[in-house]
Amino acid sequence: MSVRLDIPRVDPVSFVFLAPAALLLCALFMGPVIYAIYLGFTNLQLIGIHAINYRFTGMSNVVFLLHDEIFYQSLWLTIVFVIGSGAIGATMLGLVLALALQGCMPFVRWISSAAAILAWTLPPTTIAFVWMATSTQSGLISLLAGNRQFDLLYSHAMLVVSLANAWSLAGIAMTMFSAALRNIPGDLIEAAKLEGASLRQILTSITLPLLKSTIVTCALLMMLMTFGNFTLIYLMTGGGPANDTNILPVYTYLQGFKFHNLGYAALLGNVVVILSAVLGGLFVSVTKSRR
Amino acid sequence: MQTSTELSYNLPMDLKINEPRTLTGGRVISNLTAALLAIFFALPMVWMVLASVDSEATNQLNLPHLTAAHYWVAVQSENLSALGNSLIISTVATVVGTMAAFLAAYVLSKQHIPFKNPLLLTVLFLSGVPISILIVPIYKMFAALGWLSIIPTGILLGVTALPFQIYQLKNFIDAIPVELEEAAVLEQASSFQILWKVIFPLAKPGLASAAIFGFVNAWGNFLMPVVLINRLADQPAPVRLFGFMGSNSINYGVIAAYSIIYSLPVIVLFFGMSRQFKAGFSLGGAVK
């Protein structure tokens, strides 16, 4: 048997090994995503006659979407949430914490990093419960504000869910930044100190520029994770009050399973897929270009 | 005389005195910031722990009137069976996801196949898609097939973790030196034998972290079970927790106790195997 060694050989067993993952992903992930594209153009309902006898309705869902004010509001809220809580909130919290940890006592370091990581490990339902209790009337925040009747979750719902989301993600951001800080050569800082640079100068002209790529990667990752955070918002506010926290994933669920418009919900889901493709593409291109 | 001595070392000492002062200034700021953030991160959790053992628990921060009654209520039959359902769902998801991911990751890491890069990009893309978009088509599919129950939901949750697990494991297997496989090939080992006898033992830490990711992912999911499981008695713990939260008179003590019991397995998994997990995570291509 002669085998050419200069050409990489494709082992048929490879496909056997790939088969389970490929089948599962096609049947339960990619297939449904494609199926949803079709459903987005139908009048499928959750209950009633259009639950079984639904049909292709062309562009009517798209026309409805373009005139749906709640959709535009929802899109805007999604952007506010993803950028405000993910790209800025969680990333900044993680960065500030990682920087502070560098120069503090071992005991304080242990407590604060453990608390941040513990907050990150909690399941979303627990996070939602803790933050709901903290931010409603007579909760911790109203105590700190000095007014028992103060209901921050009602008056500033988006702020509270953003805070809760940043709280739950900052632990990973901190881990990423701590790792990056350890990679900064110590002699750079040493040299700057010998030159008489102040701490602020060291921070702004050495540490932060060296962390720039980590900041970008981390911000994008936090955005992706924030975008997927349906559970937290749905459990804390259900999208309310008055649609104040109705981000796209929540609006999709409400349209489908509360207002029974499965077809329209599928179309909203397609918008979510497109947005996450943009975010994911950004992430890949940024991390690839760095290698 | 005094003025002269002061003058004499005022200038040269200036730098030396100054340097430690800015450093301690930095230390004070660091410690203060870290302590404040520690309070910010810990306080909600401290409240939860105190409320769970306080017989008069409210959502305020009080010294507890110690009791274990909330925990007793939290492990009553229906609450306990919800935890059992969570365990079933998460175990199914972990087994399905980790096994399929391991086989695929081995091929994507070590073997030559056509279209490898597009495949890897697809997998990476899928790991970033919010899985909430799957509910409408999956609900339609499962309803048509009569699958609106606990096991298919577990399998589905396994699949939602699969893309990230493939990445995790691929990066782990990438680090296994190819010489080991070459030696096995020279000994006439088959692909199955290489996978089972060479790769599997070395990839165990990676498998552990992938399995933990799969378990935690399924354990925490609320949306899929609530939509995809028909029977109320089959609903997992997060759905039960949400039921508590939505009731008219919130019993903070019981919910806190139940939340803690529900969160504990995840915390133990993370911290018990944090070393492996960190290794897997920092290797995880999506992160770096």
XYZ file of C-alpha atoms in Angstrom:
579
model
C 0.000 0.000 0.000
C 1.563 3.290 -0.993
C 0.545 6.362 0.888
C 1.769 9.775 -0.099
C 3.185 11.334 3.002
C 3.456 14.860 1.640
C -0.320 15.309 1.476
C -2.189 15.425 4.787
C -4.480 12.453 4.914
C -8.164 12.716 5.827
C -9.007 9.931 8.225
C -12.599 8.757 7.722
C -12.819 8.116 11.470
C -12.662 11.904 11.904
C -16.174 12.190 10.568
C -17.419 9.535 12.960
C -15.978 11.544 15.851
C -17.462 14.764 14.513
C -20.885 13.256 13.918
C -22.465 13.570 17.390
C -21.595 17.247 17.799
C -22.504 18.003 14.197
C -25.862 16.243 14.440
C -26.755 17.875 17.744
C -25.743 21.338 16.598
C -27.575 21.017 13.294
C -30.745 19.577 14.792
C -31.020 21.711 17.915
C -29.094 24.877 17.168
C -28.396 25.822 13.556
C -31.509 24.118 12.195
C -33.822 26.004 14.565
C -32.062 29.299 13.820
C -32.751 28.764 10.106
C -36.281 27.542 10.827
C -36.831 30.760 12.808
C -35.978 32.815 9.734
C -38.954 31.197 7.987
C -41.238 31.456 11.040
C -40.467 35.172 11.176
C -42.396 35.597 7.950
C -45.504 33.709 9.063
C -48.552 34.522 11.185
C -47.865 31.677 13.634
C -49.621 32.100 17.000
C -49.107 30.318 20.303
C -52.808 29.438 20.652
C -55.917 29.764 18.473
C -56.439 28.837 14.836
C -53.098 30.237 13.689
C -51.283 27.900 16.062
C -51.726 25.069 13.563
C -52.979 26.714 10.386
C -50.351 29.344 9.972
C -49.099 30.559 6.638
C -46.403 32.599 4.983
C -47.442 36.242 5.164
C -44.630 37.854 3.209
C -43.429 41.155 4.512
C -46.331 41.928 6.825
C -44.334 41.136 9.992
C -41.465 43.285 8.742
C -43.870 46.149 7.998
C -45.301 45.761 11.486
C -41.782 45.742 12.953
C -40.873 48.962 11.175
C -43.941 50.671 12.640
C -43.608 49.113 16.084
C -42.590 51.876 18.476
C -41.902 49.383 21.259
C -39.396 47.674 18.967
C -37.431 50.902 18.507
C -37.589 51.587 22.224
C -36.467 48.024 22.873
C -33.575 48.337 20.422
C -32.451 51.532 22.123
C -32.714 49.977 25.586
C -30.701 46.974 24.394
C -27.931 49.281 23.204
C -28.017 51.244 26.479
C -27.910 48.033 28.514
C -25.191 46.306 26.493
C -22.916 49.340 26.313
C -23.726 50.947 29.653
C -23.722 47.834 31.792
C -21.418 45.547 29.805
C -18.844 47.604 27.925
C -18.605 50.346 30.545
C -19.995 49.114 33.875
C -18.627 45.592 34.182
C -15.347 46.393 32.425
C -14.667 49.487 34.532
C -15.550 47.702 37.762
C -13.221 44.834 36.887
C -10.423 47.189 35.840
C -10.659 49.387 38.925
C -10.796 46.352 41.171
C -7.802 44.685 39.500
C -5.771 47.901 39.768
C -6.719 48.390 43.401
C -5.866 44.766 44.228
C -2.298 45.310 43.056
C -1.460 47.688 45.835
C -3.517 46.547 48.775
C -3.069 44.391 51.835
C -3.352 40.611 51.338
C -6.404 40.413 53.584
C -8.333 43.103 51.712
C -7.226 41.586 48.427
C -8.495 38.170 49.416
C -11.882 39.474 50.596
C -12.624 41.664 47.605
C -11.502 39.234 44.935
C -13.375 36.402 46.623
C -16.541 38.508 46.834
C -16.317 39.530 43.165
C -15.742 35.963 41.990
C -18.467 34.612 44.259
C -20.898 37.142 42.776
C -19.929 35.899 39.333
C -20.504 32.232 40.138
C -24.065 32.724 41.424
C -26.810 31.469 39.091
C -28.808 34.255 37.362
C -31.980 33.496 39.305
C -30.197 34.003 42.625
C -28.658 37.247 41.372
C -32.090 38.462 40.313
C -33.552 37.636 43.719
C -30.736 39.263 45.704
C -30.844 42.431 43.651
C -34.606 42.618 43.687
C -34.578 42.442 47.473
C -31.747 44.974 47.627
C -33.340 47.560 45.401
C -37.054 47.532 46.207
C -38.739 49.455 49.002
C -37.035 49.193 52.395
C -34.147 47.246 50.844
C -30.453 48.007 51.310
C -30.331 50.765 48.711
C -33.262 52.618 50.215
C -31.592 52.316 53.629
C -28.394 53.794 52.232
C -30.438 56.567 50.606
C -32.070 57.253 53.967
C -35.612 56.824 52.713
C -37.421 53.554 53.367
C -40.085 54.304 50.760
C -37.481 54.764 48.052
C -38.026 52.092 45.398
C -35.093 52.333 43.047
C -36.158 49.231 41.138
C -39.382 51.030 40.203
C -38.065 54.547 39.654
C -34.790 53.681 37.910
C -35.285 50.124 36.741
C -32.691 50.255 33.966
C -30.066 51.568 36.368
C -30.709 48.742 38.834
C -30.633 45.917 36.297
C -27.488 47.421 34.751
C -25.869 47.567 38.155
C -26.899 44.000 38.927
C -25.529 42.785 35.599
C -22.231 44.627 36.069
C -22.038 43.255 39.620
C -22.406 39.724 38.340
C -19.851 40.038 35.499
C -17.103 42.133 37.093
C -15.483 39.023 38.583
C -14.425 37.708 35.169
C -13.309 41.146 34.041
C -11.193 41.383 37.182
C -9.597 37.985 36.478
C -8.740 39.057 32.926
C -7.226 42.357 34.046
C -5.298 40.804 36.919
C -3.707 38.357 34.486
C -2.844 41.190 32.103
C -1.373 43.290 34.927
C 0.883 40.426 35.970
C 2.287 40.414 32.443
C 3.436 44.035 32.644
C 7.192 43.922 33.253
C 8.040 45.221 36.700
C 11.168 47.048 35.533
C 9.031 49.411 33.416
C 7.269 50.619 36.552
C 10.566 50.626 38.446
C 12.203 52.803 35.801
C 9.302 55.239 35.848
C 9.533 55.496 39.621
C 13.263 56.240 39.423
C 12.456 59.017 36.974
C 10.163 60.443 39.643
C 6.891 59.688 37.875
C 3.800 60.067 40.054
C 1.395 57.180 40.502
C -1.088 58.874 38.248
C 1.566 59.293 35.554
C 2.511 55.638 35.836
C -1.155 54.698 35.495
C -1.976 56.909 32.524
C 1.231 56.540 30.541
C 2.328 52.975 31.288
C -0.332 50.717 32.782
C -3.418 51.801 30.863
C -1.751 51.944 27.420
C -0.360 48.442 28.003
C -3.807 47.236 29.035
C -5.524 48.746 26.001
C -5.924 45.494 24.093
C -7.223 43.688 27.179
C -9.709 46.508 27.771
C -11.066 46.180 24.229
C -11.291 42.372 24.386
C -12.874 42.466 27.815
C -15.403 45.146 26.852
C -16.498 43.109 23.827
C -16.778 39.913 25.869
C -18.799 41.715 28.531
C -21.078 43.088 25.798
C -21.675 39.592 24.434
C -22.434 38.236 27.888
C -24.675 41.174 28.763
C -26.578 40.746 25.521
C -27.363 37.164 26.439
C -28.546 38.077 29.922
C -32.274 37.526 29.502
C -32.940 35.879 32.850
C -31.753 38.679 35.100
C -33.983 41.348 33.578
C -36.982 39.129 33.021
C -36.989 37.931 36.637
C -36.324 41.333 38.160
C -38.707 43.499 36.158
C -40.410 41.403 33.472
C -39.409 44.183 31.066
C -41.279 46.816 33.044
C -42.210 49.166 34.509
C -43.806 50.619 31.355
C -41.281 48.844 29.094
C -38.393 50.647 30.793
C -36.200 47.540 30.762
C -37.736 45.786 27.777
C -34.540 44.757 25.994
C -34.858 42.747 22.772
C -34.494 39.235 24.234
C -37.194 40.049 26.810
C -39.438 41.653 24.199
C -39.027 38.556 22.025
C -40.188 36.347 24.864
C -43.111 38.620 25.761
C -44.321 38.824 22.146
C -44.134 35.069 21.766
C -45.314 33.686 25.065
C -47.365 36.494 26.581
C -49.001 38.070 23.515
C -48.929 34.735 21.648
C -47.390 36.185 18.462
C -44.841 33.439 17.802
C -44.276 34.505 14.198
C -43.470 38.071 15.147
C -41.337 36.859 18.068
C -39.314 34.757 15.633
C -38.674 37.869 13.545
C -37.509 39.752 16.649
C -35.236 36.780 17.414
C -33.768 37.126 13.921
C -32.910 40.742 14.691
C -31.141 39.515 17.829
C -29.162 37.003 15.752
C -28.073 39.745 13.353
C -26.995 41.995 16.221
C -25.057 39.225 17.923
C -23.408 38.356 14.599
C -22.205 41.960 14.379
C -20.888 41.841 17.948
C -19.304 38.426 17.418
C -17.708 39.527 14.156
C -16.257 42.548 15.911
C -14.893 40.318 18.650
C -13.281 37.867 16.236
C -11.728 40.585 14.071
C -10.321 42.425 17.082
C -8.836 39.310 18.691
C -7.565 37.929 15.356
C -5.823 41.114 14.278
C -3.837 41.039 17.493
C -2.294 37.638 16.964
C 22.872 75.857 63.428
C 19.537 74.280 63.041
C 18.756 76.121 59.849
C 22.032 75.052 58.354
C 21.449 71.349 59.019
C 17.938 71.632 57.666
C 19.223 73.252 54.546
C 21.994 70.772 54.220
C 19.792 67.763 53.795
C 16.621 69.403 52.637
C 17.410 69.120 48.977
C 18.945 65.670 48.661
C 16.475 64.111 51.104
C 13.540 65.590 49.329
C 13.301 62.771 46.823
C 13.719 60.050 49.413
C 11.055 61.487 51.653
C 8.766 62.037 48.744
C 8.946 58.579 47.265
C 7.573 56.525 50.119
C 4.895 59.148 50.707
C 3.426 58.816 47.209
C 3.647 55.070 47.570
C 1.715 55.018 50.827
C -0.737 57.453 49.264
C -1.234 54.926 46.510
C -1.567 52.128 49.030
C -4.240 53.997 50.945
C -6.218 54.655 47.790
C -5.817 51.020 46.688
C -6.921 49.639 50.021
C -9.863 52.012 50.280
C -11.069 51.276 46.745
C -10.693 47.540 47.188
C -12.479 47.646 50.539
C -15.346 49.713 49.129
C -15.710 47.349 46.196
C -15.550 44.387 48.555
C -18.518 45.860 50.421
C -20.353 46.493 47.169
C -19.849 42.908 46.025
C -20.377 41.254 49.382
C -23.257 43.205 50.910
C -26.110 41.719 48.840
C -24.758 38.217 49.536
C -24.261 38.955 53.226
C -27.871 40.092 53.388
C -28.981 36.846 51.758
C -27.073 34.690 54.233
C -28.381 36.672 57.236
C -31.966 36.620 55.948
C -31.825 32.856 55.504
C -31.212 32.304 59.217
C -33.423 35.145 60.517
C -36.872 34.167 61.774
C -38.082 37.736 61.114
C -36.311 38.160 57.805
C -37.100 41.234 55.717
C -35.142 42.747 52.874
C -33.398 44.995 55.371
C -30.023 44.271 56.829
C -30.624 43.143 60.420
C -28.877 41.035 62.983
C -30.763 37.744 62.699
C -32.975 36.091 65.276
C -31.324 32.784 64.613
C -33.443 29.966 63.217
C -32.999 27.065 60.852
C -36.698 26.923 60.014
C -36.292 28.512 56.583
C -33.895 25.794 55.530
C -36.340 23.201 56.807
C -39.116 24.683 54.667
C -36.763 24.954 51.718
C -36.107 21.195 51.663
C -39.758 20.145 51.866
C -40.926 17.660 49.266
C -41.852 19.894 46.336
C -38.896 22.219 46.762
C -36.568 19.267 47.008
C -38.000 17.604 43.917
C -37.446 20.840 41.983
C -33.776 20.571 42.937
C -33.881 16.950 41.824
C -35.284 18.041 38.467
C -32.439 20.552 38.155
C -30.011 17.735 38.822
C -31.576 15.536 36.118
C -31.568 18.338 33.546
C -28.004 19.382 34.334
C -26.645 15.845 34.353
C -28.202 15.042 30.982
C -26.883 18.337 29.599
C -23.387 17.736 30.977
C -23.080 14.200 29.626
C -24.455 15.035 26.180
C -22.469 18.247 25.767
C -19.138 17.091 27.150
C -19.007 13.797 25.260
C -19.935 15.279 21.912
C -17.605 18.220 22.489
C -14.664 15.976 23.401
C -14.923 13.891 20.228
C -15.345 16.962 18.034
C -12.590 18.879 19.792
C -10.119 16.024 19.217
C -10.797 16.052 15.481
C -10.691 19.847 15.249
C -7.455 19.928 17.204
C -5.413 17.020 15.850
C -6.816 15.660 12.638
C -6.847 16.933 9.123
C -10.326 17.625 7.780
C -11.583 19.872 5.001
C -13.108 23.262 5.884
C -11.643 23.226 9.365
C -11.413 27.002 9.753
C -14.961 27.794 8.639
C -16.143 25.087 11.043
C -14.202 26.610 13.914
C -15.551 30.062 13.113
C -19.106 28.699 13.068
C -18.551 27.099 16.452
C -17.139 30.339 17.846
C -20.068 32.296 16.449
C -22.576 29.885 17.993
C -20.933 30.219 21.389
C -21.706 33.938 21.312
C -25.348 33.798 20.186
C -27.845 34.555 22.966
C -29.694 31.274 23.311
C -32.997 33.009 24.051
C -33.478 33.254 20.276
C -33.931 29.493 20.149
C -37.138 29.418 22.182
C -39.637 30.080 19.369
C -38.363 27.537 16.809
C -37.466 24.965 19.481
C -40.853 25.339 21.134
C -42.529 24.789 17.775
C -40.350 21.734 17.074
C -40.740 20.167 20.517
C -44.493 20.776 20.531
C -44.838 19.052 17.152
C -42.706 16.096 18.278
C -44.361 15.803 21.700
C -41.048 16.534 23.419
C -42.166 19.224 25.850
C -40.602 17.427 28.818
C -37.575 17.210 31.020
C -35.107 14.995 29.132
C -35.293 16.772 25.740
C -34.879 20.054 27.600
C -31.737 18.671 29.238
C -30.384 17.585 25.853
C -31.128 21.003 24.393
C -29.320 22.729 27.250
C -26.367 20.426 26.626
C -26.333 21.569 23.010
C -26.394 25.244 24.002
C -23.164 24.698 25.971
C -21.592 22.582 23.221
C -19.960 25.349 21.122
C -18.078 26.831 24.053
C -17.135 23.372 25.347
C -15.695 22.458 21.938
C -13.507 25.553 22.123
C -12.462 24.865 25.678
C -11.502 21.272 24.912
C -9.880 22.035 21.583
C -7.545 24.489 23.258
C -6.769 21.947 25.919
C -6.053 19.143 23.449
C -3.941 21.511 21.329
C -1.472 21.572 24.206
C -0.963 17.789 24.152
C 2.291 17.097 22.263
C 1.791 15.410 18.906
C 4.786 13.097 19.567
C 2.669 11.047 21.954
C 0.200 10.291 19.172
C 2.970 9.576 16.702
C 4.429 7.043 19.098
C 1.034 5.406 19.422
C 0.632 5.327 15.643
C 3.976 3.574 15.307
C 2.658 0.963 17.727
C -0.253 0.385 15.334
C -2.844 1.948 17.607
C -6.168 2.735 16.010
C -7.791 6.184 16.176
C -10.144 4.941 18.865
C -7.259 3.609 20.923
C -5.321 6.865 20.576
C -8.348 8.833 21.671
C -9.120 6.564 24.606
C -5.632 5.637 25.807
C -3.568 8.733 24.970
C -5.760 11.796 24.644
C -8.460 11.037 27.201
C -6.190 10.566 30.254
C -4.231 13.712 29.445
C -7.337 15.771 28.739
C -9.049 14.937 32.029
C -8.553 18.381 33.611
C -9.929 19.981 30.448
C -12.848 17.563 30.464
C -13.548 18.475 34.074
C -13.699 22.165 33.306
C -15.848 21.572 30.218
C -18.194 19.398 32.272
C -18.438 22.055 34.964
C -19.253 24.663 32.355
C -21.962 22.411 30.926
C -23.429 21.683 34.339
C -23.430 25.282 35.513
C -24.891 26.483 32.224
C -27.832 24.098 32.500
C -28.257 24.520 36.259
C -28.646 28.278 35.906
C -30.960 28.332 32.915
C -34.460 29.574 33.581
C -35.963 30.269 30.175
C -35.706 26.870 28.479
C -37.373 24.819 31.243
C -40.138 27.357 31.794
C -41.075 27.262 28.113
C -40.207 23.687 27.197
C -41.417 21.638 30.184
C -45.144 21.057 30.255
C -45.592 19.445 33.662
C -45.390 21.780 36.635
C -43.981 18.954 38.769
C -41.026 18.616 36.384
C -39.932 22.230 36.658
C -36.410 22.805 38.031
C -35.309 24.929 40.981
C -34.933 28.338 39.271
C -38.537 28.199 38.073
C -39.671 27.293 41.587
C -37.579 30.167 42.953
C -39.258 32.541 40.523
C -42.623 31.260 41.710
C -41.660 32.196 45.271
C -40.531 35.638 44.169
C -43.735 36.330 42.310
C -46.080 35.371 45.138
C -48.054 38.114 46.880
C -46.437 37.907 50.288
C -42.739 37.417 49.737
C -41.184 35.307 52.474
C -37.625 36.577 52.225
C -36.230 34.060 54.698
C -37.412 30.988 52.818
C -36.432 32.360 49.421
C -32.980 33.267 50.718
C -32.512 29.796 52.187
C -33.707 28.150 48.979
C -31.475 30.410 46.867
C -28.481 29.442 48.939
C -29.212 25.716 48.681
C -29.763 26.152 44.948
C -26.554 28.166 44.440
C -24.308 26.024 46.610
C -23.553 23.223 44.100
C -22.411 25.773 41.534
C -20.201 27.592 44.032
C -18.671 24.327 45.241
C -17.992 23.212 41.665
C -16.332 26.498 40.788
C -14.145 26.772 43.844
C -13.438 23.086 44.271
C -12.027 22.858 40.797
C -11.038 26.462 40.280
C -7.534 25.536 39.249
C -8.651 23.329 36.397
C -11.377 25.734 35.508
C -8.996 28.650 35.326
C -6.689 26.648 33.106
C -9.542 25.763 30.804
C -10.902 29.250 30.890
C -7.712 31.100 30.147
C -7.097 28.631 27.337
C -10.632 29.172 26.071
C -10.029 30.847 22.740
C -13.035 33.085 23.198
C -11.362 34.779 26.116
C -7.915 35.537 24.913
